[in-house]
Amino acid sequence: MSTFQAPKGTYDLIPPHSATYLAVREAIAAPLKNSGYGYIETPGFENVELFARGVGESTDIVTKEMYAFETKGGDRLALRPEGTASVLRAALEANLHKAGNLPVKLWYSGSYYRYERPQKGRYRHFSQVGAEAIGAEDPALDAELIILADQSYRALGLRDFRILLNSLGDKECRPVYRAALQDFLRGLDLDEDTRRRVDINPLRVLDDKREAVQKQLAGAPLLRDYLCEACKAYHEQVRELLTAAGVAFEDDEKLVRGLDYYTRTTFEFVHDGLGSQSAVGGGGRYDGLSEMIGGPALPSVGWALGVDRTVLALEAEGITLDIPAATAVYAVPLGEEARRVLFRAVTELRRAGVATDFAFGGKGLKNAMKSANRSGARLALVAGERDLAEGVVQLKDLTSGEQTAVALDAVVDEVRRALS
Ligand code: HAM
């Protein structure tokens, strides 16, 4: 071991386990690519003000969890704690919304950073795959995104997850609710921190996990009773579209998200095998975010699924993904001349699209065959001096142990035939 270790709250993705992460990312991305979402990549850091304004000055993410720093040049930046603000910033900057083709549908995959107290499922560096549909107010778009997330989880074989759905209202009805909730909360016996939260972000108080607080919340006004007609009708349509698609969900009036930009539809995917960090993904509509960061009105909706927690969910359900062995053919040279000849054959096979690896480092036959087996290859190509003198190499089936001599100039064809 070296003197260095991965920083607290982070971990490395190491083969063979890392293959599962890649497969999860691909499984989440596949339905998006299939539904008109284009790939976007933005920098790992942004102007800190983007998140302060976008995610919200009063959120834990901005006040406690952001990796913010000043560069040598005096710029105030932050490692991105989430993707939505960055993606919208990039879309506005590139004028994608002016191309006359709304909604702009984008998907992304990458690393995010939050200075949280680490525990299982909660890390300081984690991965998300996300999707944003920018510039359209249409319940079908909200439904589409939820359906696609559901589809990717089902494709992975996950079953023990639930979809929690809520509407947070809009700029008409939410302020009225907020005021009513504040009135109610100010009559409770709360500590100073929580009282301050009542002033700046009362909806978050509903999310307080402490029993002493939860007890007092019985009888709190419910947002459902304050939704305006437009929000109610919109939400009803989202619900109907999901039901028609056969996607089950649970109405959860208490669902508040940890980011301030949400309006109307909000949802979370929770997995029942994960303990306290049960949210595997979440998202919703953010009709006001564009204006909050200086853009035009662009009602939008999106989600992000956590790759780390999705992998934990697979483990919780005992699902092993069917990941094909990376290597199909493993070449084992015996001697210097064989090394040159087989290395050339390996290059040819790779150029022909056959996944091939080579016994590097002058290993003996026994060790090299061990490596061949470990690689998961179905075939080994073995050659020694005598084979070369005859212009052949030995093609060995690693499952049956059967071995046949094939002409050197027919290796690619013979390997293809054996693999088919
Ligand atoms: P979020 O709910 O903050 O939403 O994060 C989405 C998912 O990222 C979570 O459900 C969780 O799986 C994963 N995640 C978050 N924090 C951590 C952590 N510390 N360790 C491991 N996994 C974590 C957003 O980020 C929004 N940008 C989603 C969105 C997109 N809303 C609209 N568009």
Short mmCIF file of C-alpha atoms and ligand atoms in Angstrom, two decimals:
data_model
loop_
_atom_site.label_atom_id
_atom_site.label_comp_id
_atom_site.label_asym_id
_atom_site.label_seq_id
_atom_site.Cartn_x
_atom_site.Cartn_y
_atom_site.Cartn_z
CA MET A 1 0.00 0.00 0.00
CA SER A 2 1.23 3.51 -0.70
CA THR A 3 1.22 6.28 1.89
CA PHE A 4 -1.81 7.75 0.19
CA GLN A 5 -5.43 6.71 0.37
CA ALA A 6 -8.55 7.88 -1.42
CA PRO A 7 -9.86 11.01 0.35
CA LYS A 8 -12.55 10.59 3.00
CA GLY A 9 -15.98 9.97 1.52
CA THR A 10 -14.61 8.77 -1.82
CA TYR A 11 -13.74 5.39 -3.24
CA ASP A 12 -12.13 4.02 -6.38
CA LEU A 13 -13.83 1.98 -9.05
CA ILE A 14 -11.67 -1.06 -9.62
CA PRO A 15 -12.00 -3.97 -12.07
CA PRO A 16 -13.85 -6.26 -12.18
CA HIS A 17 -16.40 -4.41 -10.00
CA SER A 18 -16.05 -1.22 -12.07
CA ALA A 19 -17.65 -3.01 -15.04
CA THR A 20 -20.95 -2.94 -13.15
CA TYR A 21 -20.76 0.86 -12.84
CA LEU A 22 -20.15 1.22 -16.55
CA ALA A 23 -23.04 -1.10 -17.31
CA VAL A 24 -25.34 0.87 -14.98
CA ARG A 25 -24.42 4.15 -16.65
CA GLU A 26 -25.10 2.62 -20.03
CA ALA A 27 -28.40 1.11 -18.91
CA ILE A 28 -29.62 4.48 -17.65
CA ALA A 29 -28.44 6.29 -20.76
CA ALA A 30 -29.87 3.81 -23.28
CA PRO A 31 -33.58 4.78 -23.00
CA LEU A 32 -32.61 8.48 -23.16
CA LYS A 33 -30.55 8.06 -26.33
CA ASN A 34 -33.53 6.21 -27.72
CA SER A 35 -35.91 9.07 -26.95
CA GLY A 36 -34.34 12.12 -28.56
CA TYR A 37 -31.95 13.18 -25.79
CA GLY A 38 -28.55 14.46 -27.00
CA TYR A 39 -25.38 14.08 -24.96
CA ILE A 40 -24.01 17.13 -23.14
CA GLU A 41 -20.86 17.50 -21.09
CA THR A 42 -20.07 20.55 -18.98
CA PRO A 43 -17.07 21.43 -16.80
CA GLY A 44 -16.61 19.85 -13.39
CA PHE A 45 -16.64 23.33 -11.83
CA GLU A 46 -18.64 26.48 -12.37
CA ASN A 47 -18.88 29.99 -11.06
CA VAL A 48 -20.06 29.51 -7.46
CA GLU A 49 -22.82 32.07 -7.99
CA LEU A 50 -24.54 29.76 -10.52
CA PHE A 51 -25.26 27.22 -7.78
CA ALA A 52 -26.00 29.82 -5.11
CA ARG A 53 -28.69 31.31 -7.32
CA GLY A 54 -29.81 28.11 -9.02
CA VAL A 55 -29.81 25.47 -6.29
CA GLY A 56 -30.69 28.07 -3.64
CA GLU A 57 -28.93 30.15 -0.97
CA SER A 58 -30.87 28.43 1.79
CA THR A 59 -30.21 24.81 0.83
CA ASP A 60 -27.78 22.52 2.66
CA ILE A 61 -26.11 21.87 -0.67
CA VAL A 62 -25.10 25.52 -1.04
CA THR A 63 -24.58 26.52 2.60
CA LYS A 64 -22.80 23.42 3.89
CA GLU A 65 -21.85 21.01 1.17
CA MET A 66 -20.27 22.93 -1.64
CA TYR A 67 -16.58 22.62 -2.48
CA ALA A 68 -16.09 26.33 -3.16
CA PHE A 69 -12.72 27.90 -3.71
CA GLU A 70 -10.96 30.90 -5.11
CA THR A 71 -8.52 30.38 -7.96
CA LYS A 72 -5.11 32.00 -8.17
CA GLY A 73 -6.67 34.37 -10.68
CA GLY A 74 -9.33 35.40 -8.16
CA ASP A 75 -12.31 33.56 -9.70
CA ARG A 76 -14.80 32.13 -7.20
CA LEU A 77 -15.63 28.64 -8.37
CA ALA A 78 -17.28 25.52 -6.97
CA LEU A 79 -17.02 21.86 -7.85
CA ARG A 80 -20.45 21.02 -9.22
CA PRO A 81 -22.77 19.60 -6.57
CA GLU A 82 -25.42 18.74 -9.19
CA GLY A 83 -25.97 18.95 -12.93
CA THR A 84 -29.15 20.86 -13.66
CA ALA A 85 -27.86 24.41 -13.17
CA SER A 86 -24.76 23.68 -15.28
CA VAL A 87 -26.70 22.07 -18.10
CA LEU A 88 -29.17 24.94 -18.26
CA ARG A 89 -26.30 27.45 -18.13
CA ALA A 90 -24.61 25.67 -21.05
CA ALA A 91 -27.82 25.42 -23.08
CA LEU A 92 -28.49 29.15 -22.63
CA GLU A 93 -24.89 30.04 -23.44
CA ALA A 94 -25.04 28.01 -26.67
CA ASN A 95 -28.46 29.49 -27.51
CA LEU A 96 -29.89 26.00 -27.93
CA HIS A 97 -33.30 27.38 -26.92
CA LYS A 98 -33.26 29.75 -29.89
CA ALA A 99 -32.87 27.07 -32.53
CA GLY A 100 -36.66 26.79 -32.73
CA ASN A 101 -36.77 23.24 -31.55
CA LEU A 102 -38.14 23.10 -28.04
CA PRO A 103 -37.86 21.24 -25.79
CA VAL A 104 -34.09 20.93 -25.92
CA LYS A 105 -33.54 17.40 -24.61
CA LEU A 106 -30.15 16.62 -23.11
CA TRP A 107 -28.58 13.81 -21.10
CA TYR A 108 -25.33 13.72 -19.14
CA SER A 109 -23.18 11.47 -17.03
CA GLY A 110 -20.45 12.47 -14.64
CA SER A 111 -18.96 13.18 -11.24
CA TYR A 112 -20.56 15.42 -8.61
CA TYR A 113 -19.19 16.66 -5.30
CA ARG A 114 -20.89 17.36 -1.99
CA TYR A 115 -19.17 17.82 1.33
CA GLU A 116 -21.56 15.56 3.23
CA ARG A 117 -21.08 13.34 6.24
CA PRO A 118 -20.04 10.09 4.56
CA GLN A 119 -21.95 6.88 5.18
CA LYS A 120 -23.06 3.93 3.11
CA GLY A 121 -24.66 5.35 -0.02
CA ARG A 122 -23.58 8.91 0.77
CA TYR A 123 -20.27 10.02 -0.59
CA ARG A 124 -18.38 13.25 -1.21
CA HIS A 125 -17.73 12.25 -4.77
CA PHE A 126 -20.49 10.38 -6.58
CA SER A 127 -21.81 9.77 -10.09
CA GLN A 128 -25.07 10.68 -11.69
CA VAL A 129 -26.64 10.08 -15.04
CA GLY A 130 -29.19 12.80 -15.69
CA ALA A 131 -31.61 14.17 -18.23
CA GLU A 132 -33.04 17.64 -18.76
CA ALA A 133 -35.84 18.68 -21.11
CA ILE A 134 -35.65 22.43 -21.46
CA GLY A 135 -38.26 24.88 -22.71
CA ALA A 136 -41.61 23.09 -22.72
CA GLU A 137 -44.51 22.96 -20.33
CA ASP A 138 -46.24 19.71 -21.14
CA PRO A 139 -47.31 17.01 -18.68
CA ALA A 140 -46.29 14.40 -21.27
CA LEU A 141 -42.70 15.56 -20.91
CA ASP A 142 -42.75 15.06 -17.14
CA ALA A 143 -44.33 11.64 -17.71
CA GLU A 144 -41.79 10.75 -20.39
CA LEU A 145 -38.89 11.34 -18.04
CA ILE A 146 -40.39 9.30 -15.22
CA ILE A 147 -41.25 6.49 -17.63
CA LEU A 148 -37.69 6.44 -19.01
CA ALA A 149 -36.12 6.25 -15.55
CA ASP A 150 -38.51 3.44 -14.68
CA GLN A 151 -37.59 1.68 -17.93
CA SER A 152 -33.87 1.83 -17.21
CA TYR A 153 -34.31 0.48 -13.68
CA ARG A 154 -36.48 -2.34 -14.96
CA ALA A 155 -33.94 -3.13 -17.70
CA LEU A 156 -31.34 -3.52 -14.94
CA GLY A 157 -33.64 -6.03 -13.27
CA LEU A 158 -34.53 -3.82 -10.29
CA ARG A 159 -37.94 -4.44 -8.72
CA ASP A 160 -37.88 -3.15 -5.13
CA PHE A 161 -38.04 0.53 -5.96
CA ARG A 162 -40.94 2.93 -5.63
CA ILE A 163 -41.72 6.19 -7.33
CA LEU A 164 -42.87 8.99 -5.02
CA LEU A 165 -44.73 11.80 -6.76
CA ASN A 166 -45.79 15.25 -5.65
CA SER A 167 -46.59 18.70 -6.96
CA LEU A 168 -44.92 21.70 -5.36
CA GLY A 169 -47.20 24.23 -7.02
CA ASP A 170 -46.10 27.25 -9.01
CA LYS A 171 -45.35 30.90 -8.47
CA GLU A 172 -49.05 31.62 -8.00
CA CYS A 173 -50.01 29.09 -5.36
CA ARG A 174 -46.81 28.16 -3.60
CA PRO A 175 -46.25 31.55 -1.91
CA VAL A 176 -49.74 31.34 -0.43
CA TYR A 177 -49.00 27.88 0.93
CA ARG A 178 -45.60 28.97 2.15
CA ALA A 179 -47.12 31.76 4.20
CA ALA A 180 -49.75 29.43 5.69
CA LEU A 181 -47.08 26.89 6.56
CA GLN A 182 -44.93 29.59 8.16
CA ASP A 183 -47.87 30.69 10.30
CA PHE A 184 -48.36 27.13 11.47
CA LEU A 185 -44.65 26.47 12.11
CA ARG A 186 -44.18 29.69 14.08
CA GLY A 187 -46.65 28.36 16.62
CA LEU A 188 -44.50 25.29 17.34
CA ASP A 189 -41.76 24.66 19.86
CA LEU A 190 -38.66 24.60 17.66
CA ASP A 191 -34.96 25.20 18.20
CA GLU A 192 -33.27 28.31 16.88
CA ASP A 193 -31.81 26.67 13.77
CA THR A 194 -35.16 25.29 12.78
CA ARG A 195 -36.88 28.62 13.44
CA ARG A 196 -34.43 30.24 11.08
CA ARG A 197 -35.28 27.59 8.51
CA VAL A 198 -38.96 28.45 8.95
CA ASP A 199 -38.09 31.94 7.79
CA ILE A 200 -36.03 31.05 4.76
CA ASN A 201 -37.17 27.59 3.65
CA PRO A 202 -40.24 26.41 5.55
CA LEU A 203 -40.95 23.46 3.23
CA ARG A 204 -37.67 21.89 4.31
CA VAL A 205 -38.93 21.75 7.89
CA LEU A 206 -41.52 19.19 6.77
CA ASP A 207 -38.57 16.99 5.87
CA ASP A 208 -37.03 17.14 9.38
CA LYS A 209 -36.32 13.58 10.43
CA ARG A 210 -36.33 14.22 14.22
CA GLU A 211 -39.24 12.69 16.07
CA ALA A 212 -39.79 15.71 18.30
CA VAL A 213 -40.30 17.81 15.19
CA GLN A 214 -42.30 15.23 13.25
CA LYS A 215 -44.77 14.89 16.14
CA GLN A 216 -45.57 18.57 16.04
CA LEU A 217 -46.07 18.51 12.30
CA ALA A 218 -49.30 16.54 12.48
CA GLY A 219 -51.94 18.96 11.35
CA ALA A 220 -49.57 21.09 9.28
CA PRO A 221 -51.27 22.59 6.22
CA LEU A 222 -50.80 20.44 3.14
CA LEU A 223 -49.68 21.86 -0.16
CA ARG A 224 -52.28 19.69 -1.89
CA ASP A 225 -55.01 21.88 -0.40
CA TYR A 226 -53.38 25.04 -1.73
CA LEU A 227 -52.59 24.04 -5.32
CA CYS A 228 -54.16 26.38 -7.89
CA GLU A 229 -56.47 24.98 -10.56
CA ALA A 230 -53.76 25.06 -13.24
CA CYS A 231 -51.30 23.12 -11.06
CA LYS A 232 -53.96 20.63 -10.07
CA ALA A 233 -54.97 19.99 -13.67
CA TYR A 234 -51.33 19.68 -14.75
CA HIS A 235 -50.55 17.22 -11.99
CA GLU A 236 -53.63 15.17 -12.74
CA GLN A 237 -52.48 14.81 -16.35
CA VAL A 238 -49.02 13.63 -15.31
CA ARG A 239 -50.64 11.04 -13.06
CA GLU A 240 -52.97 9.85 -15.80
CA LEU A 241 -50.16 9.50 -18.34
CA LEU A 242 -48.09 7.45 -15.90
CA THR A 243 -51.01 5.22 -15.10
CA ALA A 244 -51.75 4.72 -18.80
CA ALA A 245 -48.10 3.72 -19.29
CA GLY A 246 -48.42 1.13 -16.54
CA VAL A 247 -45.92 2.93 -14.29
CA ALA A 248 -46.94 2.65 -10.65
CA PHE A 249 -46.32 5.59 -8.33
CA GLU A 250 -47.25 6.73 -4.84
CA ASP A 251 -48.60 10.19 -4.11
CA ASP A 252 -46.41 11.69 -1.42
CA GLU A 253 -47.57 15.10 -0.25
CA LYS A 254 -44.58 15.41 2.03
CA LEU A 255 -42.00 14.98 -0.69
CA VAL A 256 -39.78 18.05 -0.66
CA ARG A 257 -36.51 18.04 -2.49
CA GLY A 258 -33.19 19.38 -1.33
CA LEU A 259 -32.93 21.93 -4.13
CA ASP A 260 -34.91 25.16 -4.33
CA TYR A 261 -35.59 25.35 -8.04
CA TYR A 262 -38.50 22.94 -8.20
CA THR A 263 -42.02 23.86 -9.25
CA ARG A 264 -45.02 21.61 -9.87
CA THR A 265 -44.01 17.97 -10.58
CA THR A 266 -41.40 16.52 -8.23
CA PHE A 267 -40.53 12.89 -7.77
CA GLU A 268 -38.07 10.56 -6.19
CA PHE A 269 -37.11 6.98 -6.89
CA VAL A 270 -36.53 5.22 -3.58
CA HIS A 271 -35.20 1.74 -3.06
CA ASP A 272 -36.33 -0.27 -0.07
CA GLY A 273 -33.10 -2.21 0.37
CA LEU A 274 -30.83 0.76 1.04
CA GLY A 275 -31.53 1.93 4.58
CA SER A 276 -31.41 5.66 5.25
CA GLN A 277 -29.90 6.72 1.90
CA SER A 278 -32.81 5.26 0.01
CA ALA A 279 -33.21 7.84 -2.76
CA VAL A 280 -31.65 6.33 -5.85
CA GLY A 281 -32.79 9.19 -8.04
CA GLY A 282 -34.87 12.30 -8.11
CA GLY A 283 -36.03 15.21 -10.15
CA GLY A 284 -38.84 17.41 -11.20
CA ARG A 285 -39.95 20.53 -12.97
CA TYR A 286 -38.01 23.78 -12.60
CA ASP A 287 -40.01 26.37 -14.51
CA GLY A 288 -38.29 29.38 -12.91
CA LEU A 289 -34.63 28.32 -12.93
CA SER A 290 -33.74 29.88 -16.26
CA GLU A 291 -34.91 33.31 -15.12
CA MET A 292 -33.14 32.83 -11.79
CA ILE A 293 -29.83 32.53 -13.65
CA GLY A 294 -30.50 35.40 -16.03
CA GLY A 295 -32.16 33.58 -18.96
CA PRO A 296 -35.60 33.91 -20.53
CA ALA A 297 -38.63 32.02 -19.22
CA LEU A 298 -37.99 28.36 -20.08
CA PRO A 299 -40.16 25.87 -18.24
CA SER A 300 -38.18 22.64 -17.91
CA VAL A 301 -38.09 19.27 -16.25
CA GLY A 302 -35.41 16.66 -15.52
CA TRP A 303 -33.97 14.08 -13.22
CA ALA A 304 -30.70 12.56 -12.08
CA LEU A 305 -30.18 8.98 -11.00
CA GLY A 306 -27.32 8.18 -8.65
CA VAL A 307 -25.02 5.56 -10.14
CA ASP A 308 -23.45 4.62 -6.80
CA ARG A 309 -26.79 4.03 -5.13
CA THR A 310 -28.15 2.19 -8.15
CA VAL A 311 -25.23 -0.24 -7.88
CA LEU A 312 -26.01 -0.66 -4.16
CA ALA A 313 -29.64 -1.34 -5.08
CA LEU A 314 -28.53 -4.09 -7.46
CA GLU A 315 -26.49 -5.62 -4.66
CA ALA A 316 -29.42 -5.34 -2.25
CA GLU A 317 -31.59 -7.28 -4.69
CA GLY A 318 -28.85 -9.82 -5.36
CA ILE A 319 -28.71 -8.92 -9.05
CA THR A 320 -25.50 -9.62 -10.95
CA LEU A 321 -25.48 -8.03 -14.38
CA ASP A 322 -24.64 -10.25 -17.27
CA ILE A 323 -21.41 -8.59 -18.33
CA PRO A 324 -19.63 -10.38 -21.16
CA ALA A 325 -15.94 -11.13 -20.59
CA ALA A 326 -13.83 -8.26 -21.89
CA THR A 327 -11.37 -10.59 -23.58
CA ALA A 328 -12.31 -13.26 -26.14
CA VAL A 329 -8.86 -14.44 -27.16
CA TYR A 330 -5.65 -14.62 -25.13
CA ALA A 331 -2.30 -15.11 -26.85
CA VAL A 332 0.49 -17.08 -25.20
CA PRO A 333 3.89 -16.94 -26.90
CA LEU A 334 6.61 -19.41 -25.99
CA GLY A 335 9.94 -17.85 -26.89
CA GLU A 336 11.21 -14.71 -28.60
CA GLU A 337 10.21 -15.52 -32.18
CA ALA A 338 6.71 -16.53 -31.05
CA ARG A 339 6.41 -13.26 -29.16
CA ARG A 340 6.95 -11.26 -32.37
CA VAL A 341 4.67 -13.44 -34.46
CA LEU A 342 1.84 -13.65 -31.95
CA PHE A 343 2.01 -9.96 -31.11
CA ARG A 344 1.41 -9.29 -34.81
CA ALA A 345 -1.51 -11.74 -34.79
CA VAL A 346 -2.97 -9.97 -31.73
CA THR A 347 -2.82 -6.62 -33.50
CA GLU A 348 -4.55 -8.14 -36.53
CA LEU A 349 -7.26 -9.69 -34.41
CA ARG A 350 -7.88 -6.41 -32.60
CA ARG A 351 -8.09 -4.55 -35.90
CA ALA A 352 -10.63 -7.14 -36.99
CA GLY A 353 -12.67 -6.27 -33.90
CA VAL A 354 -11.85 -9.35 -31.82
CA ALA A 355 -11.20 -8.54 -28.13
CA THR A 356 -7.72 -9.93 -27.64
CA ASP A 357 -5.07 -9.81 -24.96
CA PHE A 358 -1.48 -10.97 -24.80
CA ALA A 359 0.78 -12.58 -22.18
CA PHE A 360 3.18 -9.71 -21.54
CA GLY A 361 6.32 -9.84 -19.49
CA GLY A 362 7.81 -13.11 -20.72
CA LYS A 363 5.66 -15.36 -18.50
CA GLY A 364 6.19 -19.11 -18.55
CA LEU A 365 3.49 -21.36 -20.05
CA LYS A 366 1.87 -22.22 -16.74
CA ASN A 367 1.52 -18.63 -15.54
CA ALA A 368 0.46 -17.44 -18.96
CA MET A 369 -2.32 -20.04 -19.13
CA LYS A 370 -3.48 -18.96 -15.68
CA SER A 371 -3.74 -15.39 -16.93
CA ALA A 372 -5.58 -16.65 -20.01
CA ASN A 373 -8.17 -18.36 -17.81
CA ARG A 374 -8.49 -15.37 -15.51
CA SER A 375 -9.12 -13.05 -18.46
CA GLY A 376 -12.34 -14.90 -19.21
CA ALA A 377 -11.20 -15.55 -22.79
CA ARG A 378 -12.84 -18.42 -24.63
CA LEU A 379 -9.81 -19.13 -26.79
CA ALA A 380 -6.06 -19.16 -26.32
CA LEU A 381 -3.57 -18.82 -29.14
CA VAL A 382 -0.40 -20.68 -28.19
CA ALA A 383 2.74 -20.87 -30.28
CA GLY A 384 6.25 -22.21 -29.73
CA GLU A 385 9.23 -22.69 -31.99
CA ARG A 386 7.99 -25.95 -33.44
CA ASP A 387 4.61 -24.43 -34.37
CA LEU A 388 6.29 -21.52 -36.09
CA ALA A 389 8.53 -23.85 -38.05
CA GLU A 390 5.36 -25.45 -39.38
CA GLY A 391 3.70 -22.10 -40.04
CA VAL A 392 0.92 -22.75 -37.52
CA VAL A 393 -0.31 -21.67 -34.10
CA GLN A 394 -2.34 -23.75 -31.65
CA LEU A 395 -5.91 -22.58 -31.13
CA LYS A 396 -7.10 -23.85 -27.78
CA ASP A 397 -10.69 -23.84 -26.59
CA LEU A 398 -10.34 -22.89 -22.92
CA THR A 399 -13.65 -24.45 -21.95
CA SER A 400 -13.29 -27.86 -23.56
CA GLY A 401 -9.51 -27.96 -23.61
CA GLU A 402 -9.63 -28.98 -27.28
CA GLN A 403 -6.72 -27.78 -29.36
CA THR A 404 -6.28 -27.48 -33.11
CA ALA A 405 -3.40 -26.24 -35.25
CA VAL A 406 -4.36 -23.39 -37.58
CA ALA A 407 -2.29 -21.83 -40.33
CA LEU A 408 -0.71 -18.54 -39.30
CA ASP A 409 -2.21 -16.66 -42.22
CA ALA A 410 -5.70 -17.95 -41.39
CA VAL A 411 -5.72 -16.98 -37.70
CA VAL A 412 -8.34 -14.20 -37.98
CA ASP A 413 -10.77 -16.35 -39.96
CA GLU A 414 -10.28 -19.41 -37.75
CA VAL A 415 -10.72 -17.40 -34.54
CA ARG A 416 -13.88 -15.82 -35.93
CA ARG A 417 -15.26 -19.21 -36.86
CA ALA A 418 -14.43 -20.64 -33.42
CA LEU A 419 -16.09 -17.71 -31.65
CA SER A 420 -19.25 -17.69 -33.73
P1 HAM B 1 -30.55 15.03 -6.09
O1 HAM B 1 -31.78 14.41 -5.52
O2 HAM B 1 -29.80 15.97 -5.23
O3 HAM B 1 -31.02 15.75 -7.41
O4 HAM B 1 -29.55 13.91 -6.57
C1 HAM B 1 -29.98 12.88 -7.43
C2 HAM B 1 -29.40 11.55 -6.98
O5 HAM B 1 -27.99 11.64 -6.86
C3 HAM B 1 -29.86 11.10 -5.61
O6 HAM B 1 -31.12 10.50 -5.65
C4 HAM B 1 -28.76 10.13 -5.23
O7 HAM B 1 -28.99 8.86 -5.83
C5 HAM B 1 -27.54 10.74 -5.86
N1 HAM B 1 -26.77 11.45 -4.82
C6 HAM B 1 -26.94 12.71 -4.37
N2 HAM B 1 -26.05 12.99 -3.41
C7 HAM B 1 -25.30 11.88 -3.24
C8 HAM B 1 -24.19 11.53 -2.39
N3 HAM B 1 -23.67 12.40 -1.52
N4 HAM B 1 -23.67 10.27 -2.50
C9 HAM B 1 -24.17 9.39 -3.38
N5 HAM B 1 -25.19 9.68 -4.19
C10 HAM B 1 -25.75 10.89 -4.14
C11 HAM B 1 -30.20 16.46 -8.24
O8 HAM B 1 -29.00 16.43 -8.18
C12 HAM B 1 -30.95 17.20 -9.32
N6 HAM B 1 -29.97 17.93 -10.17
C13 HAM B 1 -31.80 16.26 -10.15
C14 HAM B 1 -32.55 16.96 -11.22
C15 HAM B 1 -32.26 16.98 -12.54
N7 HAM B 1 -33.64 17.70 -11.06
C16 HAM B 1 -34.03 18.18 -12.24
N8 HAM B 1 -33.18 17.77 -13.13
#
